Short mmCIF file of C-alpha atoms in Angstrom, two decimals:
data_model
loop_
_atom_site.label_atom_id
_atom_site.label_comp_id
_atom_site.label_asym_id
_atom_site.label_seq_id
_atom_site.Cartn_x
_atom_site.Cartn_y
_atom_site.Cartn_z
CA UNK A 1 -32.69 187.41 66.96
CA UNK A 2 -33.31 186.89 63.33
CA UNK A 3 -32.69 183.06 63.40
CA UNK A 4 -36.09 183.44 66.08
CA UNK A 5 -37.90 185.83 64.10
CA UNK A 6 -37.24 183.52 61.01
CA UNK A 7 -38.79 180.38 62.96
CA UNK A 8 -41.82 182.60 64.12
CA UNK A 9 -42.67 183.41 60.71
CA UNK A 10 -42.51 179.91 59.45
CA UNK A 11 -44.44 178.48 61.77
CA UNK A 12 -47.18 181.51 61.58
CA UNK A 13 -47.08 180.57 57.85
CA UNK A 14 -47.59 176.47 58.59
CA UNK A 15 -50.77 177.62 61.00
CA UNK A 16 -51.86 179.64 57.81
CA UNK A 17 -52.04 176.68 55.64
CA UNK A 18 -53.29 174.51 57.82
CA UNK A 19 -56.25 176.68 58.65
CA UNK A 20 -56.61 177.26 55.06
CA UNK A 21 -56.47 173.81 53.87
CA UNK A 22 -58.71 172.57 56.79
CA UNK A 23 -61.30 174.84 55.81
CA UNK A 24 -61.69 174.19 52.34
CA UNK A 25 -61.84 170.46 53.44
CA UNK A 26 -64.41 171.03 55.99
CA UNK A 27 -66.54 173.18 53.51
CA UNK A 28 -65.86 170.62 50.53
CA UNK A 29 -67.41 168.16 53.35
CA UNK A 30 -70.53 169.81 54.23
CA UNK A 31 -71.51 171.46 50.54
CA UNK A 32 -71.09 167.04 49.58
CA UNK A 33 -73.65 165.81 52.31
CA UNK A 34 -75.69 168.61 52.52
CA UNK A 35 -78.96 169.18 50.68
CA UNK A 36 -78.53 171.70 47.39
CA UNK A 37 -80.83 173.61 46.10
CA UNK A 38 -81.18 173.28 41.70
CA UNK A 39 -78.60 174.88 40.28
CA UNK A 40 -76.21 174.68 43.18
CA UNK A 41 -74.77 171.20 42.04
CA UNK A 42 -71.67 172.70 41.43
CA UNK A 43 -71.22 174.20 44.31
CA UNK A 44 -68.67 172.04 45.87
CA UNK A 45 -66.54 173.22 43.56
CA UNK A 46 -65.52 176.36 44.84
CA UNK A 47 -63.66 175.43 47.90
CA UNK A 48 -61.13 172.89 45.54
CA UNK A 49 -60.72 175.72 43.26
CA UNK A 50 -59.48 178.32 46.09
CA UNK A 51 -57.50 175.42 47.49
CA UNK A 52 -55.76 174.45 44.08
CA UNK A 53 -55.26 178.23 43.46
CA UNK A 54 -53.55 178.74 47.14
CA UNK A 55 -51.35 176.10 46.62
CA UNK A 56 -50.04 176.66 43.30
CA UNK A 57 -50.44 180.61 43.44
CA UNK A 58 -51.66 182.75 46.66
CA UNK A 59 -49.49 181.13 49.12
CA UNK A 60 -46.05 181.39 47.15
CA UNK A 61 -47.10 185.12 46.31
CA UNK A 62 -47.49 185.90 49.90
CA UNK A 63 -44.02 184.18 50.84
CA UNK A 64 -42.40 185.37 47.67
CA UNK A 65 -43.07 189.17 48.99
CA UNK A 66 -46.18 189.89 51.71
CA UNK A 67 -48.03 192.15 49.40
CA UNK A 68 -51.03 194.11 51.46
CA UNK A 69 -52.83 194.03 48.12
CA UNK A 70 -52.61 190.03 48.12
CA UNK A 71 -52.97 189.59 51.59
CA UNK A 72 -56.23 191.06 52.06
CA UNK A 73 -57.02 190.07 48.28
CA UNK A 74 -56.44 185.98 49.65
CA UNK A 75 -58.72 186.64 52.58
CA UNK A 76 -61.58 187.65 50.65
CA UNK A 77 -61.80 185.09 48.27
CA UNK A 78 -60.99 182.10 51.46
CA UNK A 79 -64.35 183.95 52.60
CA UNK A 80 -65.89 184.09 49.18
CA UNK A 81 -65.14 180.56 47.94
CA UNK A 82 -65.12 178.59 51.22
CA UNK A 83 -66.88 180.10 53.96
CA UNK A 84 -69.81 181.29 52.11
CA UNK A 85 -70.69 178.19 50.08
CA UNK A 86 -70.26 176.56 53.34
CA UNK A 87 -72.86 178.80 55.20
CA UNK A 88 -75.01 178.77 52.20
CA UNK A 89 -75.64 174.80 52.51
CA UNK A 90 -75.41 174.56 56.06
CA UNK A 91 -78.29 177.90 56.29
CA UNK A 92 -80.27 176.40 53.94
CA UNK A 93 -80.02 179.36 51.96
CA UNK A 94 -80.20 179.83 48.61
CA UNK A 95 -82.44 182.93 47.90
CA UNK A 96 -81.99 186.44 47.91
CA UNK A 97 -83.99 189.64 48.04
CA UNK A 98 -85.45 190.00 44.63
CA UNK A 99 -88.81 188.85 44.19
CA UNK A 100 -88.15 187.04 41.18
CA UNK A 101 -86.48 183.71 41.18
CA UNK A 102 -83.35 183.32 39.31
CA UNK A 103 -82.92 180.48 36.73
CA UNK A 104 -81.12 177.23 38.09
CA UNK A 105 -78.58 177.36 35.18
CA UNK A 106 -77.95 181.01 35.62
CA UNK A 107 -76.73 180.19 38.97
CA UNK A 108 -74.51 177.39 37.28
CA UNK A 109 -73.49 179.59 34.85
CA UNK A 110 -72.36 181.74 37.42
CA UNK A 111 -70.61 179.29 39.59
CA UNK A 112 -68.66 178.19 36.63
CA UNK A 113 -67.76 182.21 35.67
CA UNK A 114 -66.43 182.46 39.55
CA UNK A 115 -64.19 179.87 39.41
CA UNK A 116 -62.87 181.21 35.78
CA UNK A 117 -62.17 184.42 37.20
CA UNK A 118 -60.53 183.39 40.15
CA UNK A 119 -58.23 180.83 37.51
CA UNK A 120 -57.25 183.69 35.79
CA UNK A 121 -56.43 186.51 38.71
CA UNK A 122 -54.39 183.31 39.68
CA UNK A 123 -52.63 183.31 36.12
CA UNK A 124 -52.02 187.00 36.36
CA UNK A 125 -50.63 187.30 40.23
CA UNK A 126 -48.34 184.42 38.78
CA UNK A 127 -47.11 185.88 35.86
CA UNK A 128 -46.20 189.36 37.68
CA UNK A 129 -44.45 187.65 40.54
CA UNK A 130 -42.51 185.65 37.75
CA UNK A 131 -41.79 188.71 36.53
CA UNK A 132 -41.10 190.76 39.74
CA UNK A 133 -38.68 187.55 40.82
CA UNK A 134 -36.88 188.47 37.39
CA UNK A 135 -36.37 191.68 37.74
CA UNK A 136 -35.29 192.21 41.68
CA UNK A 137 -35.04 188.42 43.46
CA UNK A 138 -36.00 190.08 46.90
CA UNK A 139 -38.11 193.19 47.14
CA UNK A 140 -37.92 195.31 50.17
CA UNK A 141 -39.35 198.18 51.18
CA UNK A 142 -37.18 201.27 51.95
CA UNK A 143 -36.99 202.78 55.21
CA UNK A 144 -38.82 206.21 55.73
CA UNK A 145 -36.29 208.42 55.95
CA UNK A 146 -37.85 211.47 54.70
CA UNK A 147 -40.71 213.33 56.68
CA UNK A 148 -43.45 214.98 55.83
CA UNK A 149 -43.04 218.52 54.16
CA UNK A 150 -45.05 220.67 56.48
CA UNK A 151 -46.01 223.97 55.17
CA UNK A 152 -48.87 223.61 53.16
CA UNK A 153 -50.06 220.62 54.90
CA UNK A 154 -50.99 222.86 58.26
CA UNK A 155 -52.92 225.65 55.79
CA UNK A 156 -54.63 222.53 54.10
CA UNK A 157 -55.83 221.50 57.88
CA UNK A 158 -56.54 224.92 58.87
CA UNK A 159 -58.52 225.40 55.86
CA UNK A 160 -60.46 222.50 56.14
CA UNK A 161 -61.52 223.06 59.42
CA UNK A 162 -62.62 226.71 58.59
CA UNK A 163 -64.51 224.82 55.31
CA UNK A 164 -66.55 222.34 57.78
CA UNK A 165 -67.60 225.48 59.69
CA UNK A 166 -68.91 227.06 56.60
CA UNK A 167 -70.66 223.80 55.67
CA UNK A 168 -72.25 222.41 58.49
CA UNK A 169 -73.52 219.41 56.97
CA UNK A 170 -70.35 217.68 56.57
CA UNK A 171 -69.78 218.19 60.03
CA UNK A 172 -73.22 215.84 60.58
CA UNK A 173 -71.59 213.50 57.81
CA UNK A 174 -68.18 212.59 60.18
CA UNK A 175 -68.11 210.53 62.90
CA UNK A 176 -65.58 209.69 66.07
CA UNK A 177 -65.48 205.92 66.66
CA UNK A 178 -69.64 206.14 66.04
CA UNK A 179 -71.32 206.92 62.62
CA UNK A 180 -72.24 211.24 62.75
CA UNK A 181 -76.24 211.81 62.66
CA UNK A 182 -75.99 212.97 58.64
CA UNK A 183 -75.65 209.27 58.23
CA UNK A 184 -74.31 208.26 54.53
CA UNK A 185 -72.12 210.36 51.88
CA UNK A 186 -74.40 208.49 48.92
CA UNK A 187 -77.24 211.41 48.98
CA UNK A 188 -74.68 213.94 49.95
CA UNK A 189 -73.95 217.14 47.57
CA UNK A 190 -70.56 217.40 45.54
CA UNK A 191 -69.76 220.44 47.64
CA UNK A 192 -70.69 218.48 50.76
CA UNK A 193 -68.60 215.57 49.83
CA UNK A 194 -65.69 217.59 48.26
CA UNK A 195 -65.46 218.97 51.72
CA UNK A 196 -65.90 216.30 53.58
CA UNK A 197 -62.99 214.32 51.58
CA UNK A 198 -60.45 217.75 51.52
CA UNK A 199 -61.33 217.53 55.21
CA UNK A 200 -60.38 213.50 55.52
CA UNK A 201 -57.11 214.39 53.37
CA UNK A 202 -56.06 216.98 56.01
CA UNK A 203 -56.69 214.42 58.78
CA UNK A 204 -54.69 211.75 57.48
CA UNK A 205 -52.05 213.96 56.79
CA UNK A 206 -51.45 215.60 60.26
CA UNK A 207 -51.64 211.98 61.31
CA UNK A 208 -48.45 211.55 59.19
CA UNK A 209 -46.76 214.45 61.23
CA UNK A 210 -47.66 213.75 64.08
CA UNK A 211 -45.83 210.02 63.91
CA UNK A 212 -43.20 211.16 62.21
CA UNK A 213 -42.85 213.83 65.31
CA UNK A 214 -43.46 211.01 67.60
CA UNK A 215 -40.51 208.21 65.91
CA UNK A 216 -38.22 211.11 65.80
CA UNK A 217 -38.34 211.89 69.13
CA UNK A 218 -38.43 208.72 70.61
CA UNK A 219 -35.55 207.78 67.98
CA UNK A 220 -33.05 210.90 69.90
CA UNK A 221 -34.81 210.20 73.82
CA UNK A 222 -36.02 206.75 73.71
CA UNK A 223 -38.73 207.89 76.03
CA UNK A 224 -41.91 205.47 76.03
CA UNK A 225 -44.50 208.60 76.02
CA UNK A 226 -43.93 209.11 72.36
CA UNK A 227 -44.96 205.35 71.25
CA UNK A 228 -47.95 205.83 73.30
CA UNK A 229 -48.56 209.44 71.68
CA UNK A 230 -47.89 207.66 68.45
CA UNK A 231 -50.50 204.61 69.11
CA UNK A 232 -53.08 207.50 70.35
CA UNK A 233 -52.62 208.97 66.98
CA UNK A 234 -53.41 205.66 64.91
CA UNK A 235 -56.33 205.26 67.19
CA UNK A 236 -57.80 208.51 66.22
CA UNK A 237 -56.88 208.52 62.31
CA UNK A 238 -58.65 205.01 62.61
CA UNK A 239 -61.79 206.50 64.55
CA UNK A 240 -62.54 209.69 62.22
CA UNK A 241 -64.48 208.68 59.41
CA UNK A 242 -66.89 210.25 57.33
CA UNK A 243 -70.40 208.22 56.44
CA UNK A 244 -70.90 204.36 57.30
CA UNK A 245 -68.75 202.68 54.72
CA UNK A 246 -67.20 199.92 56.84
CA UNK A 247 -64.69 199.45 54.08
CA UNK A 248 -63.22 202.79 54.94
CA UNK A 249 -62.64 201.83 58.29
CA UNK A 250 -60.86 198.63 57.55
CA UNK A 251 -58.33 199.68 55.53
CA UNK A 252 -57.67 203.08 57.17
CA UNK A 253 -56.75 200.55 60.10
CA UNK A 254 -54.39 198.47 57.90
CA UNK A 255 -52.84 201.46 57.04
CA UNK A 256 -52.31 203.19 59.76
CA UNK A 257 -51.23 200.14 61.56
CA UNK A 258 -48.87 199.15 58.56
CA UNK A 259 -47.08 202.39 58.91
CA UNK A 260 -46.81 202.32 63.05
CA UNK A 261 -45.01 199.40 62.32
CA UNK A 262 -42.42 200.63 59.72
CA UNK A 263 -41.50 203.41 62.51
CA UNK A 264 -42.16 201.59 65.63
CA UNK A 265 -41.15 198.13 64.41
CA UNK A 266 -40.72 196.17 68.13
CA UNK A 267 -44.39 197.66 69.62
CA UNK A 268 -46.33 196.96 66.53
CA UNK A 269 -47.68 193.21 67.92
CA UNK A 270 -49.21 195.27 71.08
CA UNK A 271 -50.68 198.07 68.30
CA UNK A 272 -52.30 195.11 66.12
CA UNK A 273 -53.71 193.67 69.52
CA UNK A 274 -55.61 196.56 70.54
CA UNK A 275 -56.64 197.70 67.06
CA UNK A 276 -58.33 193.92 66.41
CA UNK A 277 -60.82 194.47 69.75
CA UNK A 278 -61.82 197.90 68.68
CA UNK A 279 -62.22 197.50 64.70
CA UNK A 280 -64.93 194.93 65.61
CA UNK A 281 -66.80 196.81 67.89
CA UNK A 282 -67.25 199.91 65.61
CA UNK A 283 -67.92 197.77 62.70
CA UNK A 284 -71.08 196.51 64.77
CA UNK A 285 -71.91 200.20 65.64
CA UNK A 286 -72.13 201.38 62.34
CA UNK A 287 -74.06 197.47 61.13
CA UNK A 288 -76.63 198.76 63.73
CA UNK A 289 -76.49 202.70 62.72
CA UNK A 290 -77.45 201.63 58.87
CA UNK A 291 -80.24 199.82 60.72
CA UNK A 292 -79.60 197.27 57.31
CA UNK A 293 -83.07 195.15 57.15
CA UNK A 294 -82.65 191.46 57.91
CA UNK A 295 -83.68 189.22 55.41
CA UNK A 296 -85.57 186.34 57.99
CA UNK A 297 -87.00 189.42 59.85
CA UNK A 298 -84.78 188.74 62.97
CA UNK A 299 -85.63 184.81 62.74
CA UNK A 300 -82.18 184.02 61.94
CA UNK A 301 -78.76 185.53 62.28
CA UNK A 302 -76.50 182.90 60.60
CA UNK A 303 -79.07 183.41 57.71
CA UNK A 304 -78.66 187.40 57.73
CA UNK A 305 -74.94 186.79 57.57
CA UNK A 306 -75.13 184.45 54.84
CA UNK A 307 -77.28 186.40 52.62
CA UNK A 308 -74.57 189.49 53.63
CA UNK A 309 -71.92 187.67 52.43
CA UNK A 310 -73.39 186.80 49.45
CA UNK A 311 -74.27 190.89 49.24
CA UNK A 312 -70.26 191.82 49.81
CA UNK A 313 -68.48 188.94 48.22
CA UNK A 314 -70.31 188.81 45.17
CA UNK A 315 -72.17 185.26 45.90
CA UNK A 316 -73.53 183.32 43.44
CA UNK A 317 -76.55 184.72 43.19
CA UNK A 318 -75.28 188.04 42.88
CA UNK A 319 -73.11 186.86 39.98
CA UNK A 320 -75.87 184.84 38.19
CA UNK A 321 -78.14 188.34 38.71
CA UNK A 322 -75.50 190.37 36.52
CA UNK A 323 -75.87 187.54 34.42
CA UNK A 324 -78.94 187.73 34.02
CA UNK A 325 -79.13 191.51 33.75
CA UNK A 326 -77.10 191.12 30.16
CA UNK A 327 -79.82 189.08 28.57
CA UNK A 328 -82.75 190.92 30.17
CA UNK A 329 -81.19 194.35 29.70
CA UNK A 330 -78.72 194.26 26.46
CA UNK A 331 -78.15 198.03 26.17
CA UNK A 332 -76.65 197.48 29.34
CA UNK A 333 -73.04 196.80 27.63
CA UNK A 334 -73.24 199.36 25.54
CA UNK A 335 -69.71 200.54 25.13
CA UNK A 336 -71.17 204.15 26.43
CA UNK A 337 -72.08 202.35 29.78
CA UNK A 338 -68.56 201.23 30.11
CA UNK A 339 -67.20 204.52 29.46
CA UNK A 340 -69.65 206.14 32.07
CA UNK A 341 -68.72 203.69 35.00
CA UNK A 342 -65.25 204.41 34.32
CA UNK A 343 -64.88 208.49 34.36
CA UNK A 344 -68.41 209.58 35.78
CA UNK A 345 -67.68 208.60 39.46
CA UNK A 346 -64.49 210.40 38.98
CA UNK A 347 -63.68 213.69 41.05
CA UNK A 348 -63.99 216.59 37.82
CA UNK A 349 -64.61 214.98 35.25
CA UNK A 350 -68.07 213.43 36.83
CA UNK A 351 -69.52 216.37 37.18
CA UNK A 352 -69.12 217.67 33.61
CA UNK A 353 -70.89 214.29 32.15
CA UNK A 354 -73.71 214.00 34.98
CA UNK A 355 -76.36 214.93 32.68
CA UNK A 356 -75.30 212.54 29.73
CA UNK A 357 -78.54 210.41 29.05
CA UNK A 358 -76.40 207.29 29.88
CA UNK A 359 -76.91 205.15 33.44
CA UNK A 360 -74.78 203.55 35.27
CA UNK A 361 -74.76 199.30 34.71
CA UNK A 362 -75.27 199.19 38.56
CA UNK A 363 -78.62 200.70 37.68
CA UNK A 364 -79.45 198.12 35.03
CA UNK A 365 -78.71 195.38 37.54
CA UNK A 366 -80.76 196.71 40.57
CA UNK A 367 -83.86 197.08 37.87
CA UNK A 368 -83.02 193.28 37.13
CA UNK A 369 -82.98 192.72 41.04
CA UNK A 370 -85.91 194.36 41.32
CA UNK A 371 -87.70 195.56 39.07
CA UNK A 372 -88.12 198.76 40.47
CA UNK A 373 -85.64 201.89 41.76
CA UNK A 374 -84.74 200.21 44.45
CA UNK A 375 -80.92 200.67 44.83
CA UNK A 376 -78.97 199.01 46.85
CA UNK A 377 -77.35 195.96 45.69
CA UNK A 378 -73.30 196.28 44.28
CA UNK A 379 -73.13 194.49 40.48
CA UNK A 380 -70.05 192.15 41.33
CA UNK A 381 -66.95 193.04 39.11
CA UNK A 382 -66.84 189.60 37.44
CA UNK A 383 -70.26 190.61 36.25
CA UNK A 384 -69.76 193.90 35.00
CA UNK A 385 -67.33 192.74 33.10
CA UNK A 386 -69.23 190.10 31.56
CA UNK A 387 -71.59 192.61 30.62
CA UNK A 388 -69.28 194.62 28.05
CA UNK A 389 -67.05 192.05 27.37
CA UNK A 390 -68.23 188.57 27.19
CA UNK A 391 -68.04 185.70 29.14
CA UNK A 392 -64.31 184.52 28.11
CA UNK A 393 -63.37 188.21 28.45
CA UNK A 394 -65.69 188.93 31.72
CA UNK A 395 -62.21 189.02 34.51
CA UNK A 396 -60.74 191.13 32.64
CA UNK A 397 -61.66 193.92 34.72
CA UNK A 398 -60.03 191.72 37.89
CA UNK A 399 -56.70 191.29 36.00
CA UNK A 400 -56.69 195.83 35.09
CA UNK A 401 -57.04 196.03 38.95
CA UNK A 402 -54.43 193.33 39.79
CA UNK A 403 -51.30 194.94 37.43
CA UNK A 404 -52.52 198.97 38.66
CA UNK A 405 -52.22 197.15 41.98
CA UNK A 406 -48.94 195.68 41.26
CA UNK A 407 -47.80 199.14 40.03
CA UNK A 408 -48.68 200.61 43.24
CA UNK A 409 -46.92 198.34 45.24
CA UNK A 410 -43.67 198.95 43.40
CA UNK A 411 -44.13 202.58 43.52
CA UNK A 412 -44.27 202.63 47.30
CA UNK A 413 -41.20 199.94 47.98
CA UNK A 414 -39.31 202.86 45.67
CA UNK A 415 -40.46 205.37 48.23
CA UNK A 416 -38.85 206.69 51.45
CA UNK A 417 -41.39 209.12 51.64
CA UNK A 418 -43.71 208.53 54.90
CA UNK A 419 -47.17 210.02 53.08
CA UNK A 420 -46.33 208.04 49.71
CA UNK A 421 -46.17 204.85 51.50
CA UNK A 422 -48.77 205.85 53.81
CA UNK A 423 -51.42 206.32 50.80
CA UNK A 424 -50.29 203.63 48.23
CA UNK A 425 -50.64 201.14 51.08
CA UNK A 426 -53.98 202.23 51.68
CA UNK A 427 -54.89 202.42 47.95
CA UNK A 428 -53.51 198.72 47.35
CA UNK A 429 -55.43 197.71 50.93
CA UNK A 430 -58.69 198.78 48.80
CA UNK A 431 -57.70 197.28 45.75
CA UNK A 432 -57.70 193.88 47.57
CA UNK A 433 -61.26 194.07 48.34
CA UNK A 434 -62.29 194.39 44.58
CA UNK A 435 -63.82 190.94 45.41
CA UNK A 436 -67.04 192.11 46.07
CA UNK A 437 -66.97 195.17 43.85
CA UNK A 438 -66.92 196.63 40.91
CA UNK A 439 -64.87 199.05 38.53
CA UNK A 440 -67.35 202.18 39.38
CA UNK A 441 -66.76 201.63 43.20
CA UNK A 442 -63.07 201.26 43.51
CA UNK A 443 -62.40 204.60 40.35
CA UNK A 444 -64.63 206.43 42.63
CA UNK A 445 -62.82 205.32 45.72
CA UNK A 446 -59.71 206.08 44.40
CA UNK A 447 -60.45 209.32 42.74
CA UNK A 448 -61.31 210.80 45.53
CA UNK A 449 -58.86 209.37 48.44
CA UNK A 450 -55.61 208.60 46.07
CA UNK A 451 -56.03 211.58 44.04
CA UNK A 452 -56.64 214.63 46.39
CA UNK A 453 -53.78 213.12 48.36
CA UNK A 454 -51.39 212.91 45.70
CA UNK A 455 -52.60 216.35 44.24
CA UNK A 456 -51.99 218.17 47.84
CA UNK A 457 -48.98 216.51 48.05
CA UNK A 458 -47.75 217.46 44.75
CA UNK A 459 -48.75 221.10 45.35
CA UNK A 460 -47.06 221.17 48.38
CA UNK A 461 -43.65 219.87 46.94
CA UNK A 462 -44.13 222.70 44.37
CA UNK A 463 -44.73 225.49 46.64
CA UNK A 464 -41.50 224.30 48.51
CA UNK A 465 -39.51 224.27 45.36
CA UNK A 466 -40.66 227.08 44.17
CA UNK A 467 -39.60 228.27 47.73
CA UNK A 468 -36.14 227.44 47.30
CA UNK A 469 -36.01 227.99 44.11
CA UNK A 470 -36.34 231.89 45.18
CA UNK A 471 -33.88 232.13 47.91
CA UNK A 472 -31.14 230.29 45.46
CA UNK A 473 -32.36 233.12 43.04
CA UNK A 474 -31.92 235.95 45.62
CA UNK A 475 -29.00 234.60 46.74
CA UNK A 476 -27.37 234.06 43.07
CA UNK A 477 -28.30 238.17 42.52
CA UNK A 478 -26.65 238.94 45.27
CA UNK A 479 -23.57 237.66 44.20
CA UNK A 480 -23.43 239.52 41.18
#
């Protein structure tokens, strides 16, 4: 049984790197004999730099120790440095939506700044595996052996449903496999979104009973109804979201998924299966719900997707924008900014510093885009840290979000607790898509997902302790 499972996983590994290597050389190919516009000479150079840093890096990472963080993290730059420049040439698509043309060197500039930063996130997901290898030779993750703590947890969902009835905007803000008609959290009060997020906690958390419920009886019975119970659960945790970030969908999936298959290891290929036809579809819902404008007007679809890619992955042109933005607006890396992307989208502490004259440097780069207060466009990491640290100094940012999600990942492989692995797996899934965003987006994220979840279940260990900590004290007096 393992000599088979070994032999399946070596060959799914050989059909990763050939799909991987065939790619970059079918990009390389079409970028060389296709027509560039100025400033795009350089182009070809981002599918060899992905390939040299999957080689020497990605790949051995993700057979040193299959990482979530690095898996989806590898993904999005194959995307970002091979299928993009790829579409870009073979679109004929080089613009974007700002009216006012970028410089050809700014987009070399920038070219030459993306394959930096991915040379160093290389450097640094090297030197921590060197260091993980060090340390323990073969990580593995812990079985979940503990369950879920339930008392508080049940009040928490109780609560939150009696909170959405006294809010009845936040039930317009959630949605069940479609987007709900209040559309996007973005315009959303705190007290709407506090509510909405206490109310996404509570969900996520009586998914967590309810499969721990499920493997535990199907563990004593062995009786087929509670896998399916279990797979109906995943399905809904996946389908109750709150606004139209896609993102949010994805890696609840991953994570719910991830954790079907640490309790129902031998029925998590049928799981993945189902979960890959029906991510898709309510991806395409929610595309057409945000009724996002097209950028040829409906003339073209493979250039829409292009110019969305460049949008989500942090293109070139995105990058040489936020390069841009630094010369046109220098205030921008004011060390004040920094501190203001960094604690003002966090849950508290934001709301104490809303009024501080200071704006955000997503502001300063939609102003470059332009030139108006039109916001909608993400300043890519890479860029924002160029902006208050230089252009040697600009991945920085990358390499803080690489070692937290290192951290993480350690954290849960020491945990046998289900909703510890449950969250940190989810938190690491969203670290891996810092490709296309930036330091403000993934504090905010985190602050309120990772944080409420940690805080309720903190509180609820407490109560429980405190609990017992009472009976051992009555019990102690009565022996006196």
């Amino acid at each position: 049984m393992e000599q088979t499972k070994s032999n399946n996983n070596f060959w799914l590994r050989m059909i990763l790197h050939w799909v991987v290597y065939i790619g970059c050389f079918v990009s390389f190919a079409i970028i060389s004999f296709g027509t560039k516009q100025a400033g795009y000479e350089w182009l070809g150079l981002l599918p060899i730099a992905f390939a040299l840093s999957y080689s020497l890096v990605l790949a051995k990472s993700l057979k040193q120790e299959l990482r979530i963080f690095n898996l989806v993290l590898t993904v999005m730059q194959f995307l970002r440095f091979v299928v993009m420049p790829m579409m870009l040439v073979y679109a004929n698509y080089y613009g974007g939506r700002s009216p006012v043309a970028l410089k050809p060197d700014s987009i070399e500039k920038a070219m030459l700044l993306m394959v930096y930063e991915l040379a160093i996130l290389s450097l640094t997901i090297f030197i921590l595996d060197q260091r993980a290898k060090r340390k323990k030779p073969t990580p593995i993750q812990k079985p979940l052996t503990k369950r879920p703590q339930n008392g508080m947890y049940y009040l928490l969902f109780i609560v939150s449903i009696a909170s959405l009835l006294a809010y009845p905007s936040v039930l317009h803000k959630i949605g069940f496999f479609m987007p709900g008609a209040g559309g996007s959290v973005e315009n959303a009060s705190l007290i709407t979104a506090l509510t909405g997020f206490i109310f996404m906690v509570a969900k996520q958390i009586f998914f967590l009973i309810v499969l721990w419920f499920c493997h535990q009886k199907y563990t004593k019975k062995g009786q087929y109804f509670y896998v399916w119970l279990a797979a109906i659960a995943v399905f809904v945790n996946i389908g109750i979201f709150m606004g139209t970030n896609r993102a949010d969908i994805v890696i609840t999936a991953v994570a719910s998924v991830l954790i079907f298959r640490q309790l129902f290891p031998h029925f998590f290929k049928h799981l993945l299966l189902s979960v890959s036809l029906i991510i898709p579809a309510m991806l395409s819902v929610i595309a057409a719900f945000r009724k996002i404008s097209s950028i040829s007007d409906g003339g073209s679809k493979l250039i829409d997707y292009t110019d969305k890619l460049q949008v989500y992955l942090a293109g070139p042109y995105n990058v040489a924008m936020a390069l841009e933005t630094k010369h046109l607006f220098p205030e921008a890396g004011n060390f004040s900014v920094f501190l203001y992307n960094i604690f003002r989208p966090m849950i508290g502490i934001g709301s104490f510093i809303s009024d501080w004259p200071i704006k955000y440097s997503s502001l300063y780069f939609n102003e470059r885009y332009f030139f108006s207060d039109h916001m909608t466009q993400i300043i890519p990491m890479v860029g924002q840290g160029n902006l208050f640290f230089g252009f040697i100094f600009a991945p920085i940012l990358g390499v803080a979000v690489i070692c937290f999600a290192y951290f993480l990942h350690a954290k849960k492989l020491q945990s046998e607790q289900i909703e510890i692995y449950y969250i940190l797996t989810l938190a690491c899934a969203r670290l891996g898509m810092m490709v296309g965003q930036n330091v403000t987006i993934l504090v905010n994220d985190l602050s309120f997902n990772l944080s409420l979840f940690l805080i309720v279940y903190w509180l609820n260990k407490k109560i429980i302790l405190t609990r017992q900590s009472h009976q051992k004290f009555v019990a102690n007096r009565g022996d006196i």
